PDB file of C-alpha atoms in Angstrom:
ATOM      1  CA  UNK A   5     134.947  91.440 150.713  1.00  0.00           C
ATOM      2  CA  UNK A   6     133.753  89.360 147.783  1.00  0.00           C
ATOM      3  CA  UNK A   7     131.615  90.799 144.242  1.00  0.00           C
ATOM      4  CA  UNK A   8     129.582  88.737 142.020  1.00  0.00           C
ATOM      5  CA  UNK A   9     131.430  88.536 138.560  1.00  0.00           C
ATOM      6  CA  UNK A  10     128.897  86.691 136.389  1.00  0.00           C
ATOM      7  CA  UNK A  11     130.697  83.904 134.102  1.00  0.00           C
ATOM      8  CA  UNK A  12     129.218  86.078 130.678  1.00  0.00           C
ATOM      9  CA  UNK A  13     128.420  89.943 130.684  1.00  0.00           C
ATOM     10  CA  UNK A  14     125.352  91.205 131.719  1.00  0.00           C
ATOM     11  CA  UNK A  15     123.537  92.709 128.822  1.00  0.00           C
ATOM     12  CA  UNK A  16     123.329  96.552 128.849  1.00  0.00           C
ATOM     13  CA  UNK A  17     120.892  99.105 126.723  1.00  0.00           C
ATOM     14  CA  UNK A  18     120.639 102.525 126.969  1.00  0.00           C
ATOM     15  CA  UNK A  19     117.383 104.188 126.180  1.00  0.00           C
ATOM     16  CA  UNK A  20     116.756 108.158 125.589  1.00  0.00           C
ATOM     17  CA  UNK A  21     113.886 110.600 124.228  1.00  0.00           C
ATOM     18  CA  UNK A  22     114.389 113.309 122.186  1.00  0.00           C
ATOM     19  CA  UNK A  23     110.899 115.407 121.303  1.00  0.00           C
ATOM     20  CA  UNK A  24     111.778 117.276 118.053  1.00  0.00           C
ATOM     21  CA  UNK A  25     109.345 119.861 116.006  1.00  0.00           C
ATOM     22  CA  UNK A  26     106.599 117.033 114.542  1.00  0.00           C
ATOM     23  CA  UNK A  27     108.107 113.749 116.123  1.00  0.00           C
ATOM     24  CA  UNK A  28     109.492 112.037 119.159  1.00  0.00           C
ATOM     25  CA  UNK A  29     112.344 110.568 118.687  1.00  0.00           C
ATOM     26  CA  UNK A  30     113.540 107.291 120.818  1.00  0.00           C
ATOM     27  CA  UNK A  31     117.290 106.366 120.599  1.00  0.00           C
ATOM     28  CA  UNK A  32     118.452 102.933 121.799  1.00  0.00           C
ATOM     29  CA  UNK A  33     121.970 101.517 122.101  1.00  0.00           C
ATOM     30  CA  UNK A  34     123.180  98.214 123.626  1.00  0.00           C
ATOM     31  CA  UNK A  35     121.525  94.767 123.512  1.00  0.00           C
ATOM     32  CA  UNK A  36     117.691  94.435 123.205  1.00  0.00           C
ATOM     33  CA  UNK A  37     116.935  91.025 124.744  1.00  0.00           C
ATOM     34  CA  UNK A  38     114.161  89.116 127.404  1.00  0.00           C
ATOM     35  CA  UNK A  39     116.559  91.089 130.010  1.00  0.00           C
ATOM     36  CA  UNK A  40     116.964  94.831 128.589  1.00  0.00           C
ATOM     37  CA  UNK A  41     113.177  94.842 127.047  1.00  0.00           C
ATOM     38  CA  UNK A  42     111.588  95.757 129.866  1.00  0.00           C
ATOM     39  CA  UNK A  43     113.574  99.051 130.242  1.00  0.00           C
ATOM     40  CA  UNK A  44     113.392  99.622 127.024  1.00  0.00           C
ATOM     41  CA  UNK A  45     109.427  99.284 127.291  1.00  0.00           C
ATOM     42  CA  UNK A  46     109.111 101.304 129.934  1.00  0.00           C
ATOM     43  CA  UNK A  47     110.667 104.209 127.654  1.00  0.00           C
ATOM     44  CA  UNK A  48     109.402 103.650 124.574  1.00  0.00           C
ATOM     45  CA  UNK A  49     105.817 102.604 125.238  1.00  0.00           C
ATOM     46  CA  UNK A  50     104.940 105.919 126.997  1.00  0.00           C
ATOM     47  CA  UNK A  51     106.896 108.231 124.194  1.00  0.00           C
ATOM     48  CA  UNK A  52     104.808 106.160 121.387  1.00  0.00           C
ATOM     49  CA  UNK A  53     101.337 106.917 124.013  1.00  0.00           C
ATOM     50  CA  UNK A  54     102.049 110.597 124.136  1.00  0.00           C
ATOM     51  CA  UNK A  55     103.424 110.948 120.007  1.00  0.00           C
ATOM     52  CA  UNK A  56     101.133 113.152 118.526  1.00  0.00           C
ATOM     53  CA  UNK A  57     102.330 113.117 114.454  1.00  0.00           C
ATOM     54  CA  UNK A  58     105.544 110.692 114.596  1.00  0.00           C
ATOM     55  CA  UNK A  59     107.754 108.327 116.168  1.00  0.00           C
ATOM     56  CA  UNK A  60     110.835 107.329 115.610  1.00  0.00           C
ATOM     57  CA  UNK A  61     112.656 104.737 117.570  1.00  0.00           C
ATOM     58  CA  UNK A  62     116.401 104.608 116.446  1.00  0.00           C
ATOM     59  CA  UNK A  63     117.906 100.759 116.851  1.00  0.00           C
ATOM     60  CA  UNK A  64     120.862 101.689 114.525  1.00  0.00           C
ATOM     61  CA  UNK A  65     123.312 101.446 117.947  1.00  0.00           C
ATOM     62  CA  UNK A  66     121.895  98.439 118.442  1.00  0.00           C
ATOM     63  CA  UNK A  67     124.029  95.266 118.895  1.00  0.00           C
ATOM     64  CA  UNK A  68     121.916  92.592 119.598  1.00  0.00           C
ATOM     65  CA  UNK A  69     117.607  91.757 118.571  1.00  0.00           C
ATOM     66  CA  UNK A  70     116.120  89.039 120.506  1.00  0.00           C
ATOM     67  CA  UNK A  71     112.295  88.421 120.146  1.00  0.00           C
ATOM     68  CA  UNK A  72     111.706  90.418 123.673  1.00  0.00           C
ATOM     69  CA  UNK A  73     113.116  93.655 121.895  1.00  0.00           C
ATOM     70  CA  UNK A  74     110.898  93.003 118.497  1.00  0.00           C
ATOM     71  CA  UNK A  75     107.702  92.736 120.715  1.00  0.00           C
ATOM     72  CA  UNK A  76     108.414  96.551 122.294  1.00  0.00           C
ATOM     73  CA  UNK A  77     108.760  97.416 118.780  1.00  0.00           C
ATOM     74  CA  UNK A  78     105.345  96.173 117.872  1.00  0.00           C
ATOM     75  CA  UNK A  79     103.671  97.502 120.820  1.00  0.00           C
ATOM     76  CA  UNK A  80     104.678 100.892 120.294  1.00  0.00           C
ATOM     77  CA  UNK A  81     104.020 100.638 116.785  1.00  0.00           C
ATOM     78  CA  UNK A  82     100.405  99.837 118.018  1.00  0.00           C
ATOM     79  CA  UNK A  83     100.540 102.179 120.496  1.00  0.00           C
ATOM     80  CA  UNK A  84     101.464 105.407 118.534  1.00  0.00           C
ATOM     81  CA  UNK A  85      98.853 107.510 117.469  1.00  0.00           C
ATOM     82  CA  UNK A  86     100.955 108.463 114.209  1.00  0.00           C
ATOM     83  CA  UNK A  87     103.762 107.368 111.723  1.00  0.00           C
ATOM     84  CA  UNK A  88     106.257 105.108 113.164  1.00  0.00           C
ATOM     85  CA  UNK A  89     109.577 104.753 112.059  1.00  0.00           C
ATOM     86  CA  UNK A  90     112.171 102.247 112.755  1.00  0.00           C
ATOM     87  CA  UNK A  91     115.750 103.044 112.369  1.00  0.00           C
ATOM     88  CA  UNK A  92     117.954 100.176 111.639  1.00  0.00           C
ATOM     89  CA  UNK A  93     120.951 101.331 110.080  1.00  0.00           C
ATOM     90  CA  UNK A  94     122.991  99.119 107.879  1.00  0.00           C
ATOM     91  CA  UNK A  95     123.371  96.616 110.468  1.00  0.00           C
ATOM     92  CA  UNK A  96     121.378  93.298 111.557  1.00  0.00           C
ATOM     93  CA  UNK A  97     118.378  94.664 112.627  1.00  0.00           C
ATOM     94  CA  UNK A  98     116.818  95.279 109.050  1.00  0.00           C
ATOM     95  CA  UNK A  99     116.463  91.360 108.675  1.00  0.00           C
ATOM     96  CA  UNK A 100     114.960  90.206 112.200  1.00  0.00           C
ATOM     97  CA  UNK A 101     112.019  92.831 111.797  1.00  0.00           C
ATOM     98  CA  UNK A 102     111.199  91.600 108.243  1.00  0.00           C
ATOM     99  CA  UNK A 103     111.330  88.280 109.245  1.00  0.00           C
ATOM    100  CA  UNK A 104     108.807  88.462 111.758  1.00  0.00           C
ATOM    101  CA  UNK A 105     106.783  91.188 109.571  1.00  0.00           C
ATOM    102  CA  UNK A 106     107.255  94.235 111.902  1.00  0.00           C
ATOM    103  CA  UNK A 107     107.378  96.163 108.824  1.00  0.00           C
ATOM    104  CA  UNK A 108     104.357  95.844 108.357  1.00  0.00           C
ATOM    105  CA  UNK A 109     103.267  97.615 111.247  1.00  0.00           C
ATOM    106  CA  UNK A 110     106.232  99.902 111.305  1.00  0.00           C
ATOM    107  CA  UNK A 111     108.074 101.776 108.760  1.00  0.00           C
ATOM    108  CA  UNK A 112     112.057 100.285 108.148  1.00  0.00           C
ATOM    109  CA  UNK A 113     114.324 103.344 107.427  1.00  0.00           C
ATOM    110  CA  UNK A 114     118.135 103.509 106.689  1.00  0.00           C
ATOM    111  CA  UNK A 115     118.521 106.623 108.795  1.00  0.00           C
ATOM    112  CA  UNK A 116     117.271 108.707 110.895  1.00  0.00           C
ATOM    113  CA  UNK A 117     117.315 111.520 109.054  1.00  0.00           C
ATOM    114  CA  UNK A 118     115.245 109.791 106.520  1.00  0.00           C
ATOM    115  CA  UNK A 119     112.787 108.667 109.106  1.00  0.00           C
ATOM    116  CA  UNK A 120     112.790 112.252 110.577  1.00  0.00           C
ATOM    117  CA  UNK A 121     112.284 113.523 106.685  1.00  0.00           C
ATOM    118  CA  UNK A 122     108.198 114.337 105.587  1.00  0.00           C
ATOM    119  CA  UNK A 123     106.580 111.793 103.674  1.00  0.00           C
TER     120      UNK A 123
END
């Protein structure tokens, strides 16, 4: 019996939503690259569709931004009724989405409680 062992890991991302009182809340650990995105879109585009006062999608577990994951960003930001906040910790992420001007469309916060908090 033989198993495919790729010559470099497979990139992995975990994706969950939370609906809290005034906001849905999407949490996302792992890589976000052209392979993870689409499983990431296909969570966090219908959460942002069905957000009626805020989103907030969490990257702060996030190890890795590639281009593919800052495009799902966007379109949920444009898909969201409401507020959207972006989560991106202390780490990496901050600089990618600035760079590109998602924060322009999307609100960069620290942590999620302060992207949970009431503006």
């Amino acid at each position: 019996m033989s198993s495919f062992q790729p010559d470099e890991p497979v990139a992995h991302v975990d994706v969950h939503v939370e609906h809290l009182p005034g906001a849905t809340l999407v949490r996302v650990a792992g890589e976000l690259d052209h392979l993870t995105a689409p499983a990431f879109e296909a969570v966090a585009l219908p959460a942002a569709r069905a957000c009626a006062e805020r989103l907030v999608i969490d990257l702060s577990e996030v190890s890795f931004l590639a281009s593919a994951g800052i495009a799902v960003v966007l379109a949920a930001g444009m898909a969201a009724p409401g507020r959207v906040h972006v989560v991106v910790g202390s780490g990496f992420t901050r600089r990618p989405l600035e760079i590109t001007g998602a924060d322009e469309i999307v609100r960069l916060r620290t942590t999620r409680e302060e992207a949970l908090a009431e503006d």
